């Protein structure tokens, strides 16, 4: 992954990935995101949406970890996906 430009704002919606937090790849996806953010020179231009519908220790750890990197973290309520209209 390439670094973002100096003043380019970037929004990452990690809330959808958090639905899969019991899947074995979730931890590696989170680590990949954190490592990519660590490589960015302008972390304050990165906003990450995290899931807020379930309050848990793991969600607080994710939020704290991302904020410690300098990102803006916004808790977002996720709506269940319905297959019928």
mmCIF file of C-alpha atoms in Angstrom:
data_model
loop_
_atom_site.group_PDB
_atom_site.id
_atom_site.type_symbol
_atom_site.label_atom_id
_atom_site.label_comp_id
_atom_site.label_asym_id
_atom_site.label_seq_id
_atom_site.Cartn_x
_atom_site.Cartn_y
_atom_site.Cartn_z
ATOM 1 C CA UNK A 1 0.000 0.000 0.000
ATOM 2 C CA UNK A 2 1.142 3.478 -0.830
ATOM 3 C CA UNK A 3 1.273 6.415 1.596
ATOM 4 C CA UNK A 4 -1.475 8.994 1.186
ATOM 5 C CA UNK A 5 -0.694 12.480 -0.071
ATOM 6 C CA UNK A 6 0.150 15.177 2.479
ATOM 7 C CA UNK A 7 -3.271 16.790 2.805
ATOM 8 C CA UNK A 8 -5.582 14.130 1.378
ATOM 9 C CA UNK A 9 -8.272 13.160 3.897
ATOM 10 C CA UNK A 10 -8.968 9.442 4.054
ATOM 11 C CA UNK A 11 -11.989 7.672 5.523
ATOM 12 C CA UNK A 12 -11.860 3.968 6.355
ATOM 13 C CA UNK A 13 -15.062 2.140 7.285
ATOM 14 C CA UNK A 14 -13.835 -0.639 9.563
ATOM 15 C CA UNK A 15 -17.310 -1.177 11.038
ATOM 16 C CA UNK A 16 -18.268 -3.662 8.322
ATOM 17 C CA UNK A 17 -15.183 -5.757 9.067
ATOM 18 C CA UNK A 18 -16.049 -5.815 12.752
ATOM 19 C CA UNK A 19 -19.128 -7.925 11.949
ATOM 20 C CA UNK A 20 -16.658 -10.699 11.191
ATOM 21 C CA UNK A 21 -14.625 -10.304 14.379
ATOM 22 C CA UNK A 22 -14.995 -13.994 15.211
ATOM 23 C CA UNK A 23 -13.430 -14.996 11.889
ATOM 24 C CA UNK A 24 -9.737 -15.999 12.145
ATOM 25 C CA UNK A 25 -8.703 -13.406 9.549
ATOM 26 C CA UNK A 26 -10.155 -10.511 11.598
ATOM 27 C CA UNK A 27 -7.066 -10.164 13.770
ATOM 28 C CA UNK A 28 -4.760 -10.152 10.754
ATOM 29 C CA UNK A 29 -6.991 -7.590 9.003
ATOM 30 C CA UNK A 30 -6.828 -5.332 12.054
ATOM 31 C CA UNK A 31 -3.041 -5.740 12.272
ATOM 32 C CA UNK A 32 -2.712 -4.933 8.556
ATOM 33 C CA UNK A 33 -4.787 -1.771 9.017
ATOM 34 C CA UNK A 34 -2.757 -0.667 12.043
ATOM 35 C CA UNK A 35 0.551 -1.341 10.270
ATOM 36 C CA UNK A 36 -0.582 0.599 7.204
ATOM 37 C CA UNK A 37 -1.660 3.549 9.365
ATOM 38 C CA UNK A 38 1.681 3.450 11.205
ATOM 39 C CA UNK A 39 3.419 3.905 7.843
ATOM 40 C CA UNK A 40 1.447 7.065 7.038
ATOM 41 C CA UNK A 41 3.196 10.381 7.670
ATOM 42 C CA UNK A 42 -0.099 12.292 8.132
ATOM 43 C CA UNK A 43 -2.188 10.090 10.389
ATOM 44 C CA UNK A 44 -4.310 13.001 11.556
ATOM 45 C CA UNK A 45 -5.914 13.049 8.085
ATOM 46 C CA UNK A 46 -7.231 9.507 8.573
ATOM 47 C CA UNK A 47 -10.722 8.912 9.940
ATOM 48 C CA UNK A 48 -11.736 5.373 10.857
ATOM 49 C CA UNK A 49 -15.344 4.351 11.452
ATOM 50 C CA UNK A 50 -15.740 1.559 14.003
ATOM 51 C CA UNK A 51 -18.845 -0.325 15.029
ATOM 52 C CA UNK A 52 -20.733 1.046 18.018
ATOM 53 C CA UNK A 53 -23.788 -1.206 18.159
ATOM 54 C CA UNK A 54 -22.070 -3.594 20.562
ATOM 55 C CA UNK A 55 -20.121 -2.141 23.471
ATOM 56 C CA UNK A 56 -17.343 -4.523 24.320
ATOM 57 C CA UNK A 57 -13.788 -4.563 25.544
ATOM 58 C CA UNK A 58 -12.541 -5.521 22.080
ATOM 59 C CA UNK A 59 -14.259 -2.499 20.487
ATOM 60 C CA UNK A 60 -12.721 -0.193 23.095
ATOM 61 C CA UNK A 61 -9.288 -1.720 22.439
ATOM 62 C CA UNK A 62 -9.641 -1.170 18.694
ATOM 63 C CA UNK A 63 -10.745 2.437 19.218
ATOM 64 C CA UNK A 64 -7.938 3.117 21.679
ATOM 65 C CA UNK A 65 -5.336 1.509 19.425
ATOM 66 C CA UNK A 66 -6.363 3.613 16.424
ATOM 67 C CA UNK A 67 -6.588 6.838 18.451
ATOM 68 C CA UNK A 68 -3.111 6.238 19.848
ATOM 69 C CA UNK A 69 -1.850 6.350 16.265
ATOM 70 C CA UNK A 70 -3.342 9.814 15.791
ATOM 71 C CA UNK A 71 -6.416 8.850 13.777
ATOM 72 C CA UNK A 72 -9.862 10.252 14.275
ATOM 73 C CA UNK A 73 -12.123 7.386 15.324
ATOM 74 C CA UNK A 74 -15.896 7.653 14.971
ATOM 75 C CA UNK A 75 -18.267 5.077 16.421
ATOM 76 C CA UNK A 76 -20.996 4.237 13.959
ATOM 77 C CA UNK A 77 -24.170 2.266 14.468
ATOM 78 C CA UNK A 78 -24.439 -0.409 11.822
ATOM 79 C CA UNK A 79 -27.746 -1.492 10.440
ATOM 80 C CA UNK A 80 -28.478 -5.174 9.849
ATOM 81 C CA UNK A 81 -28.500 -6.102 6.185
ATOM 82 C CA UNK A 82 -31.858 -7.404 4.992
ATOM 83 C CA UNK A 83 -32.177 -9.640 1.959
ATOM 84 C CA UNK A 84 -35.796 -8.690 1.301
ATOM 85 C CA UNK A 85 -37.137 -5.308 0.219
#
